[in-house]
CSV table of C-alpha atoms in Angstrom, one decimal:
chain,number,residue,atom,x,y,z
A,1,UNK,CA,5.6,-16.6,42.7
A,2,UNK,CA,7.1,-13.1,42.9
A,3,UNK,CA,4.9,-10.8,40.8
A,4,UNK,CA,5.2,-7.0,40.1
A,5,UNK,CA,2.9,-4.7,38.1
A,6,UNK,CA,4.6,-1.8,36.5
A,7,UNK,CA,2.9,1.0,34.5
A,8,UNK,CA,5.1,3.2,32.2
A,9,UNK,CA,4.8,5.7,29.4
A,10,UNK,CA,2.2,8.4,28.9
A,11,UNK,CA,-1.5,8.3,28.1
A,12,UNK,CA,-2.9,9.8,24.9
A,13,UNK,CA,-6.5,11.1,25.0
A,14,UNK,CA,-8.1,11.3,21.5
A,15,UNK,CA,-9.5,14.7,20.5
A,16,UNK,CA,-10.7,13.3,17.2
A,17,UNK,CA,-9.5,10.6,14.8
A,18,UNK,CA,-6.2,12.4,13.9
A,19,UNK,CA,-5.3,14.3,17.1
A,20,UNK,CA,-4.6,13.5,20.7
A,21,UNK,CA,-3.6,15.1,24.0
A,22,UNK,CA,-0.5,13.3,25.1
A,23,UNK,CA,1.3,13.3,28.4
A,24,UNK,CA,5.1,13.3,27.8
A,25,UNK,CA,6.9,10.2,29.1
A,26,UNK,CA,9.5,8.1,27.2
A,27,UNK,CA,8.8,5.1,29.5
A,28,UNK,CA,12.6,4.8,30.0
A,29,UNK,CA,12.5,4.9,33.8
A,30,UNK,CA,9.7,2.3,34.0
A,31,UNK,CA,11.6,0.0,31.6
A,32,UNK,CA,14.7,0.2,33.8
A,33,UNK,CA,12.7,-0.7,36.9
A,34,UNK,CA,11.2,-3.7,35.0
A,35,UNK,CA,14.6,-4.9,33.9
A,36,UNK,CA,15.9,-4.7,37.5
A,37,UNK,CA,13.0,-6.9,38.8
A,38,UNK,CA,13.2,-9.3,35.8
A,39,UNK,CA,16.9,-9.7,36.7
A,40,UNK,CA,15.8,-10.8,40.2
A,41,UNK,CA,13.5,-13.5,38.9
A,42,UNK,CA,10.2,-11.6,39.1
A,43,UNK,CA,7.3,-12.0,36.8
A,44,UNK,CA,6.5,-8.5,35.5
A,45,UNK,CA,3.2,-7.4,34.1
A,46,UNK,CA,4.1,-4.3,32.2
A,47,UNK,CA,1.3,-1.9,31.3
A,48,UNK,CA,2.4,0.7,28.7
A,49,UNK,CA,1.6,2.4,25.4
A,50,UNK,CA,2.7,1.2,21.9
A,51,UNK,CA,5.1,4.2,21.5
A,52,UNK,CA,6.9,4.0,24.9
A,53,UNK,CA,10.3,2.4,25.4
A,54,UNK,CA,10.1,-1.2,26.7
A,55,UNK,CA,12.3,-3.5,28.8
A,56,UNK,CA,15.0,-5.2,26.7
A,57,UNK,CA,14.9,-8.4,28.8
A,58,UNK,CA,11.8,-10.4,27.6
A,59,UNK,CA,12.0,-13.4,30.0
A,60,UNK,CA,9.3,-13.2,32.6
A,61,UNK,CA,7.8,-10.1,31.0
A,62,UNK,CA,4.1,-9.8,29.9
A,63,UNK,CA,3.3,-6.6,27.9
A,64,UNK,CA,-0.2,-5.0,28.1
A,65,UNK,CA,-0.9,-2.1,25.8
A,66,UNK,CA,-3.3,0.8,26.5
A,67,UNK,CA,-3.8,4.2,24.9
A,68,UNK,CA,-5.9,6.4,27.1
A,69,UNK,CA,-7.0,6.6,30.7
A,70,UNK,CA,-10.2,4.6,30.1
A,71,UNK,CA,-8.2,1.7,28.7
A,72,UNK,CA,-5.6,2.1,31.5
A,73,UNK,CA,-8.5,1.9,34.1
A,74,UNK,CA,-9.9,-1.3,32.4
A,75,UNK,CA,-6.6,-3.1,32.0
A,76,UNK,CA,-5.3,-2.2,35.5
A,77,UNK,CA,-8.5,-3.2,37.2
A,78,UNK,CA,-8.6,-6.5,35.2
A,79,UNK,CA,-5.0,-7.3,36.1
A,80,UNK,CA,-5.4,-6.5,39.8
A,81,UNK,CA,-8.4,-8.8,39.9
A,82,UNK,CA,-6.5,-11.7,38.3
A,83,UNK,CA,-3.5,-12.2,40.6
A,84,UNK,CA,-1.9,-10.7,43.7
A,85,UNK,CA,1.1,-8.5,43.2
A,86,UNK,CA,4.0,-8.0,45.6
A,87,UNK,CA,4.1,-4.4,44.4
A,88,UNK,CA,2.6,-2.0,42.0
A,89,UNK,CA,4.9,0.6,40.5
A,90,UNK,CA,2.7,3.2,38.9
A,91,UNK,CA,5.2,5.4,36.8
A,92,UNK,CA,2.8,6.1,33.9
A,93,UNK,CA,2.1,9.8,33.2
A,94,UNK,CA,-1.7,9.7,33.2
A,95,UNK,CA,-3.8,12.5,31.7
A,96,UNK,CA,-5.9,14.5,34.3
A,97,UNK,CA,-8.3,15.6,31.5
A,98,UNK,CA,-9.9,14.1,28.5
A,99,UNK,CA,-11.6,15.9,25.6
A,100,UNK,CA,-15.4,16.1,26.1
A,101,UNK,CA,-16.5,18.6,23.5
A,102,UNK,CA,-15.3,21.3,21.1
A,103,UNK,CA,-16.7,24.5,19.6
A,104,UNK,CA,-15.5,27.1,17.2
A,105,UNK,CA,-15.5,30.5,18.8
A,106,UNK,CA,-18.5,31.3,16.5
A,107,UNK,CA,-20.4,28.2,17.5
A,108,UNK,CA,-19.7,28.8,21.2
A,109,UNK,CA,-20.8,32.4,21.1
A,110,UNK,CA,-23.9,31.4,19.1
A,111,UNK,CA,-24.9,28.7,21.7
A,112,UNK,CA,-24.4,31.1,24.6
A,113,UNK,CA,-26.5,33.7,22.8
A,114,UNK,CA,-29.3,31.3,22.1
A,115,UNK,CA,-29.6,30.5,25.7
A,116,UNK,CA,-29.4,34.2,26.7
A,117,UNK,CA,-32.3,35.0,24.5
A,118,UNK,CA,-34.5,32.5,26.4
A,119,UNK,CA,-33.9,34.6,29.6
A,120,UNK,CA,-35.3,38.0,30.2
A,121,UNK,CA,-32.6,40.6,30.9
A,122,UNK,CA,-30.9,41.5,33.2
A,123,UNK,CA,-29.0,38.3,33.7
A,124,UNK,CA,-27.6,37.4,37.0
A,125,UNK,CA,-24.1,36.2,37.4
A,126,UNK,CA,-25.6,32.8,38.2
A,127,UNK,CA,-27.6,32.7,34.9
A,128,UNK,CA,-24.4,33.2,33.0
A,129,UNK,CA,-22.5,30.7,35.1
A,130,UNK,CA,-25.2,28.1,34.7
A,131,UNK,CA,-25.6,28.4,30.9
A,132,UNK,CA,-21.8,28.2,30.3
A,133,UNK,CA,-21.8,25.1,32.5
A,134,UNK,CA,-24.7,23.6,30.6
A,135,UNK,CA,-23.1,24.3,27.2
A,136,UNK,CA,-19.8,22.9,28.4
A,137,UNK,CA,-21.2,19.7,29.9
A,138,UNK,CA,-23.0,18.7,26.7
A,139,UNK,CA,-20.7,15.9,25.6
A,140,UNK,CA,-20.6,15.2,21.9
A,141,UNK,CA,-18.4,13.3,19.6
A,142,UNK,CA,-15.6,15.9,19.1
A,143,UNK,CA,-14.9,16.8,15.5
A,144,UNK,CA,-12.6,19.6,15.0
A,145,UNK,CA,-13.7,22.2,12.4
A,146,UNK,CA,-10.6,23.9,10.9
A,147,UNK,CA,-12.8,26.7,9.6
A,148,UNK,CA,-12.3,29.0,12.6
A,149,UNK,CA,-9.5,31.2,14.1
A,150,UNK,CA,-10.2,30.1,17.6
A,151,UNK,CA,-11.4,26.8,18.9
A,152,UNK,CA,-12.7,25.9,22.4
A,153,UNK,CA,-11.7,22.5,23.5
A,154,UNK,CA,-13.7,21.4,26.6
A,155,UNK,CA,-11.8,18.9,28.7
A,156,UNK,CA,-13.3,17.0,31.6
A,157,UNK,CA,-11.5,15.5,34.5
A,158,UNK,CA,-10.6,11.8,34.3
A,159,UNK,CA,-11.2,9.4,37.2
A,160,UNK,CA,-8.2,8.8,39.4
A,161,UNK,CA,-7.1,5.4,38.3
A,162,UNK,CA,-4.4,5.1,41.0
A,163,UNK,CA,-7.1,5.0,43.8
A,164,UNK,CA,-8.2,1.6,42.6
A,165,UNK,CA,-4.9,-0.1,43.2
A,166,UNK,CA,-5.2,-0.3,47.0
A,167,UNK,CA,-9.0,-0.7,46.8
A,168,UNK,CA,-8.6,-3.9,45.0
A,169,UNK,CA,-5.3,-5.1,46.6
A,170,UNK,CA,-5.0,-3.5,50.0
A,171,UNK,CA,-1.9,-5.6,50.8
A,172,UNK,CA,0.2,-4.8,47.8
A,173,UNK,CA,3.1,-2.3,48.1
A,174,UNK,CA,2.2,0.8,46.0
A,175,UNK,CA,4.9,3.1,44.6
A,176,UNK,CA,3.5,6.2,43.0
A,177,UNK,CA,5.3,9.1,41.2
A,178,UNK,CA,4.8,12.8,41.6
A,179,UNK,CA,6.2,15.2,39.0
A,180,UNK,CA,6.1,18.9,39.6
A,181,UNK,CA,7.5,21.8,37.7
A,182,UNK,CA,10.0,24.3,39.2
A,183,UNK,CA,9.1,24.2,42.9
A,184,UNK,CA,11.2,24.2,46.0
A,185,UNK,CA,12.3,20.8,47.4
A,186,UNK,CA,10.1,21.6,50.4
A,187,UNK,CA,7.0,22.0,48.2
A,188,UNK,CA,7.9,19.0,46.2
A,189,UNK,CA,8.1,16.7,49.3
A,190,UNK,CA,4.9,18.1,50.7
A,191,UNK,CA,2.9,17.7,47.6
A,192,UNK,CA,4.3,14.3,46.9
A,193,UNK,CA,3.4,13.1,50.4
A,194,UNK,CA,-0.1,14.5,50.2
A,195,UNK,CA,-0.6,12.7,46.9
A,196,UNK,CA,0.8,9.4,48.4
A,197,UNK,CA,-1.5,9.7,51.4
A,198,UNK,CA,-4.6,10.3,49.2
A,199,UNK,CA,-3.9,7.2,47.2
A,200,UNK,CA,-2.8,5.1,50.2
A,201,UNK,CA,0.6,4.6,48.6
A,202,UNK,CA,3.6,3.2,50.5
A,203,UNK,CA,6.3,5.1,48.7
A,204,UNK,CA,6.4,8.1,46.4
A,205,UNK,CA,9.1,9.0,43.9
A,206,UNK,CA,9.2,12.8,43.9
A,207,UNK,CA,10.8,14.6,41.0
A,208,UNK,CA,10.8,18.1,39.3
A,209,UNK,CA,10.8,18.6,35.6
A,210,UNK,CA,13.5,21.2,35.8
A,211,UNK,CA,15.9,18.6,37.3
A,212,UNK,CA,15.3,16.1,34.4
A,213,UNK,CA,17.8,16.4,31.5
A,214,UNK,CA,19.4,14.2,28.9
A,215,UNK,CA,21.6,11.8,31.0
A,216,UNK,CA,20.5,13.1,34.4
A,217,UNK,CA,17.3,12.8,36.4
A,218,UNK,CA,17.0,13.8,40.1
A,219,UNK,CA,14.5,11.9,42.1
A,220,UNK,CA,13.7,11.3,45.8
A,221,UNK,CA,12.0,8.3,47.3
A,222,UNK,CA,9.9,9.0,50.4
A,223,UNK,CA,8.0,6.4,52.4
A,224,UNK,CA,4.5,6.8,54.0
A,225,UNK,CA,6.0,7.9,57.3
A,226,UNK,CA,7.6,10.8,55.5
A,227,UNK,CA,11.1,9.4,55.7
A,228,UNK,CA,13.4,10.2,52.8
A,229,UNK,CA,14.7,6.8,51.8
A,230,UNK,CA,17.2,8.2,49.4
A,231,UNK,CA,17.9,10.4,46.4
A,232,UNK,CA,19.2,9.6,42.9
A,233,UNK,CA,20.7,11.5,40.0
A,234,UNK,CA,20.0,9.3,37.0
A,235,UNK,CA,17.1,7.2,35.8
A,236,UNK,CA,19.3,4.1,36.3
A,237,UNK,CA,19.9,5.1,39.9
A,238,UNK,CA,16.2,5.9,40.6
A,239,UNK,CA,15.4,2.4,39.2
A,240,UNK,CA,18.0,0.9,41.5
A,241,UNK,CA,16.8,2.9,44.5
A,242,UNK,CA,13.2,1.7,44.1
A,243,UNK,CA,14.1,-1.9,43.3
A,244,UNK,CA,16.6,-2.2,46.2
A,245,UNK,CA,14.1,-0.6,48.7
A,246,UNK,CA,11.4,-3.1,47.7
A,247,UNK,CA,13.7,-6.1,47.7
A,248,UNK,CA,15.2,-5.1,51.1
A,249,UNK,CA,11.7,-4.8,52.5
A,250,UNK,CA,10.8,-8.3,51.2
A,251,UNK,CA,14.1,-9.7,52.7
A,252,UNK,CA,13.2,-8.3,56.2
B,1,UNK,CA,23.1,17.6,-7.5
B,2,UNK,CA,19.7,16.0,-7.2
B,3,UNK,CA,18.1,17.3,-4.0
B,4,UNK,CA,14.8,16.5,-2.3
B,5,UNK,CA,13.2,17.8,0.8
B,6,UNK,CA,10.8,15.5,2.6
B,7,UNK,CA,8.7,16.3,5.7
B,8,UNK,CA,7.3,13.3,7.7
B,9,UNK,CA,5.8,12.5,11.1
B,10,UNK,CA,3.3,14.6,13.1
B,11,UNK,CA,3.7,17.9,15.0
B,12,UNK,CA,3.2,18.2,18.7
B,13,UNK,CA,2.0,21.5,20.1
B,14,UNK,CA,2.8,22.1,23.8
B,15,UNK,CA,-0.2,22.7,26.1
B,16,UNK,CA,2.2,23.1,29.0
B,17,UNK,CA,5.5,21.5,30.1
B,18,UNK,CA,4.1,18.0,30.4
B,19,UNK,CA,1.3,17.8,27.8
B,20,UNK,CA,1.0,18.3,24.1
B,21,UNK,CA,-1.6,18.1,21.3
B,22,UNK,CA,-0.1,15.7,18.8
B,23,UNK,CA,-1.1,14.8,15.3
B,24,UNK,CA,-1.0,11.1,14.6
B,25,UNK,CA,1.5,10.0,12.1
B,26,UNK,CA,4.1,7.3,12.3
B,27,UNK,CA,6.3,8.8,9.6
B,28,UNK,CA,6.4,5.4,7.9
B,29,UNK,CA,5.2,6.6,4.5
B,30,UNK,CA,7.7,9.5,4.5
B,31,UNK,CA,10.6,7.2,5.4
B,32,UNK,CA,9.7,4.9,2.5
B,33,UNK,CA,9.7,7.8,0.1
B,34,UNK,CA,13.0,9.0,1.4
B,35,UNK,CA,14.5,5.5,1.0
B,36,UNK,CA,13.3,5.3,-2.6
B,37,UNK,CA,15.0,8.7,-3.5
B,38,UNK,CA,18.1,7.7,-1.6
B,39,UNK,CA,18.3,4.5,-3.7
B,40,UNK,CA,18.2,6.7,-6.8
B,41,UNK,CA,21.2,8.7,-5.6
B,42,UNK,CA,19.4,11.8,-4.3
B,43,UNK,CA,20.5,13.9,-1.4
B,44,UNK,CA,17.5,14.0,1.0
B,45,UNK,CA,16.8,16.7,3.6
B,46,UNK,CA,14.5,14.9,6.0
B,47,UNK,CA,12.5,17.1,8.3
B,48,UNK,CA,10.8,15.1,11.1
B,49,UNK,CA,10.2,14.7,14.8
B,50,UNK,CA,12.3,12.8,17.3
B,51,UNK,CA,9.6,10.1,17.8
B,52,UNK,CA,8.7,9.4,14.1
B,53,UNK,CA,10.2,6.5,12.1
B,54,UNK,CA,13.2,7.4,10.0
B,55,UNK,CA,14.7,6.0,6.8
B,56,UNK,CA,17.0,3.0,7.4
B,57,UNK,CA,19.4,4.0,4.6
B,58,UNK,CA,21.7,6.8,6.0
B,59,UNK,CA,23.7,7.5,2.9
B,60,UNK,CA,22.9,11.0,1.4
B,61,UNK,CA,20.4,11.6,4.2
B,62,UNK,CA,20.4,14.8,6.4
B,63,UNK,CA,18.0,14.7,9.4
B,64,UNK,CA,16.4,17.9,10.7
B,65,UNK,CA,14.3,17.6,13.9
B,66,UNK,CA,11.3,19.8,14.8
B,67,UNK,CA,8.5,19.5,17.4
B,68,UNK,CA,5.8,22.0,16.7
B,69,UNK,CA,4.4,24.1,13.8
B,70,UNK,CA,6.6,27.1,14.8
B,71,UNK,CA,9.8,25.1,14.5
B,72,UNK,CA,8.6,23.4,11.3
B,73,UNK,CA,8.0,26.9,9.8
B,74,UNK,CA,11.5,28.1,10.9
B,75,UNK,CA,13.4,25.0,9.7
B,76,UNK,CA,11.5,24.6,6.5
B,77,UNK,CA,12.0,28.3,5.6
B,78,UNK,CA,15.7,28.1,6.4
B,79,UNK,CA,16.2,25.0,4.3
B,80,UNK,CA,14.3,26.4,1.3
B,81,UNK,CA,16.5,29.5,1.5
B,82,UNK,CA,19.7,27.5,1.6
B,83,UNK,CA,19.5,25.4,-1.6
B,84,UNK,CA,17.2,24.6,-4.5
B,85,UNK,CA,15.2,21.4,-4.3
B,86,UNK,CA,14.0,19.3,-7.3
B,87,UNK,CA,10.9,18.5,-5.2
B,88,UNK,CA,9.4,19.0,-1.8
B,89,UNK,CA,7.3,16.2,-0.5
B,90,UNK,CA,5.3,17.5,2.5
B,91,UNK,CA,3.9,14.4,4.1
B,92,UNK,CA,4.0,15.7,7.7
B,93,UNK,CA,0.7,15.8,9.7
B,94,UNK,CA,0.7,19.5,10.8
B,95,UNK,CA,-1.5,20.8,13.5
B,96,UNK,CA,-4.1,23.3,12.4
B,97,UNK,CA,-4.3,24.7,16.0
B,98,UNK,CA,-2.0,25.5,18.8
B,99,UNK,CA,-2.9,26.2,22.5
B,100,UNK,CA,-3.2,29.9,23.2
B,101,UNK,CA,-4.9,29.9,26.6
B,102,UNK,CA,-6.7,27.8,29.2
B,103,UNK,CA,-9.3,28.4,31.8
B,104,UNK,CA,-11.0,26.3,34.4
B,105,UNK,CA,-14.8,26.4,34.0
B,106,UNK,CA,-14.9,28.6,37.2
B,107,UNK,CA,-12.3,31.1,35.9
B,108,UNK,CA,-13.9,31.4,32.5
B,109,UNK,CA,-17.4,32.0,34.0
B,110,UNK,CA,-15.8,34.5,36.4
B,111,UNK,CA,-14.1,36.4,33.6
B,112,UNK,CA,-17.3,36.6,31.5
B,113,UNK,CA,-19.2,37.8,34.5
B,114,UNK,CA,-16.6,40.5,35.3
B,115,UNK,CA,-17.0,41.8,31.9
B,116,UNK,CA,-20.8,41.6,31.9
B,117,UNK,CA,-21.0,43.7,35.1
B,118,UNK,CA,-19.2,46.5,33.3
B,119,UNK,CA,-22.1,46.7,30.8
B,120,UNK,CA,-25.6,47.8,31.7
B,121,UNK,CA,-28.2,45.2,30.9
B,122,UNK,CA,-29.8,44.1,28.6
B,123,UNK,CA,-26.9,42.8,26.7
B,124,UNK,CA,-27.0,42.4,23.0
B,125,UNK,CA,-25.9,39.4,21.2
B,126,UNK,CA,-22.9,41.4,19.9
B,127,UNK,CA,-21.9,42.3,23.5
B,128,UNK,CA,-21.7,38.7,24.5
B,129,UNK,CA,-19.9,37.7,21.3
B,130,UNK,CA,-17.4,40.5,21.7
B,131,UNK,CA,-16.6,39.7,25.3
B,132,UNK,CA,-16.2,36.0,24.7
B,133,UNK,CA,-13.9,36.9,21.8
B,134,UNK,CA,-11.8,39.3,24.0
B,135,UNK,CA,-11.5,36.7,26.8
B,136,UNK,CA,-10.5,34.0,24.3
B,137,UNK,CA,-7.9,36.1,22.5
B,138,UNK,CA,-6.0,37.0,25.7
B,139,UNK,CA,-3.0,34.8,25.2
B,140,UNK,CA,-1.2,33.7,28.3
B,141,UNK,CA,1.3,31.1,29.2
B,142,UNK,CA,-0.9,28.1,29.5
B,143,UNK,CA,-0.7,26.3,32.8
B,144,UNK,CA,-3.2,23.6,33.4
B,145,UNK,CA,-4.9,23.7,36.8
B,146,UNK,CA,-6.1,20.2,37.7
B,147,UNK,CA,-8.3,21.7,40.4
B,148,UNK,CA,-11.5,21.8,38.2
B,149,UNK,CA,-13.9,19.4,36.7
B,150,UNK,CA,-14.0,21.1,33.4
B,151,UNK,CA,-11.2,22.9,31.6
B,152,UNK,CA,-11.5,25.2,28.6
B,153,UNK,CA,-8.5,25.0,26.3
B,154,UNK,CA,-8.5,27.8,23.8
B,155,UNK,CA,-6.7,26.9,20.5
B,156,UNK,CA,-5.8,29.4,17.8
B,157,UNK,CA,-5.2,28.6,14.2
B,158,UNK,CA,-1.6,28.0,13.1
B,159,UNK,CA,-0.2,29.7,10.0
B,160,UNK,CA,-0.2,27.6,6.8
B,161,UNK,CA,3.4,26.5,6.6
B,162,UNK,CA,2.9,24.8,3.2
B,163,UNK,CA,2.1,28.1,1.5
B,164,UNK,CA,5.7,29.2,2.0
B,165,UNK,CA,7.2,26.4,-0.2
B,166,UNK,CA,6.2,27.8,-3.6
B,167,UNK,CA,6.6,31.4,-2.3
B,168,UNK,CA,10.3,30.7,-1.7
B,169,UNK,CA,10.9,28.2,-4.5
B,170,UNK,CA,8.4,28.7,-7.3
B,171,UNK,CA,10.1,26.2,-9.5
B,172,UNK,CA,10.3,23.2,-7.2
B,173,UNK,CA,7.8,20.4,-7.6
B,174,UNK,CA,5.5,20.3,-4.6
B,175,UNK,CA,3.7,17.1,-3.5
B,176,UNK,CA,1.2,17.7,-0.8
B,177,UNK,CA,-1.0,15.2,1.2
B,178,UNK,CA,-4.7,15.4,2.0
B,179,UNK,CA,-6.1,13.1,4.7
B,180,UNK,CA,-9.9,13.1,5.2
B,181,UNK,CA,-12.1,10.9,7.4
B,182,UNK,CA,-14.9,8.8,5.9
B,183,UNK,CA,-15.9,10.7,2.8
B,184,UNK,CA,-16.8,9.6,-0.7
B,185,UNK,CA,-14.1,9.3,-3.3
B,186,UNK,CA,-15.6,12.2,-5.1
B,187,UNK,CA,-15.4,14.5,-2.0
B,188,UNK,CA,-11.9,13.3,-1.3
B,189,UNK,CA,-10.7,14.2,-4.8
B,190,UNK,CA,-12.5,17.5,-4.8
B,191,UNK,CA,-11.1,18.6,-1.4
B,192,UNK,CA,-7.6,17.3,-2.2
B,193,UNK,CA,-7.6,19.3,-5.5
B,194,UNK,CA,-8.8,22.5,-3.8
B,195,UNK,CA,-6.1,22.2,-1.2
B,196,UNK,CA,-3.4,21.6,-3.9
B,197,UNK,CA,-4.6,24.6,-5.8
B,198,UNK,CA,-4.6,26.8,-2.7
B,199,UNK,CA,-0.9,25.9,-2.0
B,200,UNK,CA,0.2,26.0,-5.6
B,201,UNK,CA,1.0,22.3,-5.4
B,202,UNK,CA,1.9,20.1,-8.4
B,203,UNK,CA,0.6,16.8,-7.0
B,204,UNK,CA,-1.6,15.8,-4.1
B,205,UNK,CA,-1.7,12.4,-2.5
B,206,UNK,CA,-5.4,12.0,-1.4
B,207,UNK,CA,-6.2,9.4,1.3
B,208,UNK,CA,-9.0,8.6,3.7
B,209,UNK,CA,-8.3,7.4,7.3
B,210,UNK,CA,-11.0,4.7,7.0
B,211,UNK,CA,-8.9,3.1,4.2
B,212,UNK,CA,-5.7,3.0,6.3
B,213,UNK,CA,-5.1,-0.2,8.2
B,214,UNK,CA,-2.2,-2.2,9.5
B,215,UNK,CA,-0.6,-3.5,6.2
B,216,UNK,CA,-2.8,-1.6,3.8
B,217,UNK,CA,-3.1,2.1,2.9
B,218,UNK,CA,-5.2,3.3,0.0
B,219,UNK,CA,-3.9,6.5,-1.7
B,220,UNK,CA,-4.5,8.4,-5.0
B,221,UNK,CA,-2.0,10.7,-6.7
B,222,UNK,CA,-3.6,13.5,-8.6
B,223,UNK,CA,-1.8,16.2,-10.6
B,224,UNK,CA,-2.6,19.9,-10.8
B,225,UNK,CA,-4.7,19.4,-14.0
B,226,UNK,CA,-6.9,17.1,-12.0
B,227,UNK,CA,-5.6,13.9,-13.7
B,228,UNK,CA,-5.5,10.8,-11.6
B,229,UNK,CA,-2.0,9.6,-12.0
B,230,UNK,CA,-2.6,6.3,-10.1
B,231,UNK,CA,-3.8,4.6,-7.0
B,232,UNK,CA,-2.0,2.4,-4.5
B,233,UNK,CA,-3.0,0.0,-1.8
B,234,UNK,CA,0.1,0.0,0.6
B,235,UNK,CA,2.5,2.6,1.9
B,236,UNK,CA,5.3,1.0,-0.1
B,237,UNK,CA,3.2,1.3,-3.3
B,238,UNK,CA,2.3,4.9,-2.5
B,239,UNK,CA,6.0,5.7,-2.0
B,240,UNK,CA,6.7,4.0,-5.3
B,241,UNK,CA,3.9,5.8,-7.1
B,242,UNK,CA,5.2,9.2,-5.9
B,243,UNK,CA,8.9,8.4,-6.6
B,244,UNK,CA,8.3,7.0,-10.1
B,245,UNK,CA,6.0,9.9,-11.0
B,246,UNK,CA,8.7,12.4,-10.0
B,247,UNK,CA,11.6,10.5,-11.6
B,248,UNK,CA,9.6,10.0,-14.9
B,249,UNK,CA,8.9,13.7,-15.0
B,250,UNK,CA,12.6,14.4,-14.6
B,251,UNK,CA,13.5,12.0,-17.3
B,252,UNK,CA,11.1,13.6,-19.8
């Protein structure tokens, strides 16, 4: 059985019951990659969000929906434990941060002041650093008060879900994505390769937001030896580049 | 000419080029209201986002797309200045806050400490309050650093766009929406009426998130005298309640 796992779309981290922090991604590129593999007779597990675009071809496709990085982590881990994948193509835009706490400017100032009054002056730099850190790290159910001009939203780093892929399936082929904003091609390639190495990826698709427009999308596929496999100018061509590279590899 | 302006969907405030704070709203209810008015021969200016659901009926419909509260403000103001509306139905979920600045925990602490060293100790409560306020109010282009465990996102209050509606067109009929989370019906009605009065609205549709589920949506229409016009249990019924109320009023 030829099996592929594809993630696509962007995560949404809840701030409260009516607001989220969302990572922009239409899911279009992931859906094109899925369609290409489906056309080659692969079974595709497609992990996405309810609002992202999906592959049109439904034959051989299994959809799995997630909303935030926590659900992504759970579903991805579960799928990787169920069956071996020929490849995992992780194109989802995953949030680096998730809301941990929020304060109005007034409440934040009040909290810092409360702590300061427990100390005797003068305060050291370390006193201030430590109390800001304590205040920040108190995680509570975030509930936005609209009764303030300024609001502090404290975000904490999310765990790197991508690291789990090779931990659970060391023999799968991992294709990761790196999106930067307005950098030189040299920097783009460097940062993309570093990120691939850190996650034990086999290929990385490097792209820059300033080269993504309606109808065009520049992307470069680089392998773990640092070889530029190829470049593409549209989402359809990027999908073809990735699919052809993985199918050729299998045919070798 | 019978003309209606409807806003629907939820705004998205950019944090940086790849992330936004979004207010959840599918736009379904707004699209049903639009369809009901279109069926009665109205011209509908429909102000929404690119990701929200839209009316199916296209005859008499003009779509206007916005992303954030600033664009909503501009487009709404422009439309209101162009032509008189029989009614404005403002169902869009509009963000109360927009990103103004962001700091890593380290950068924030460093900034506060820099300011503290300019003062001689002991600091008063007011000193600390004032320097947190100064640091917060410095608006910069937000660029998220992922190189930190905790990130402070400073949000500032957005202007109340809804207030402009009656300022520009005092004679239009304004229907506003009030969504609360898990409150008593008494509180819901009170808060909804206060909000209607503040914005010089004529009707308010009051609803509670805990009474909105797939296939059901409880809503109450209240007029500016505080009379409960009616209740409804689905989005289609809410759309009918609002449409019938406005059409009856016109017929009187």
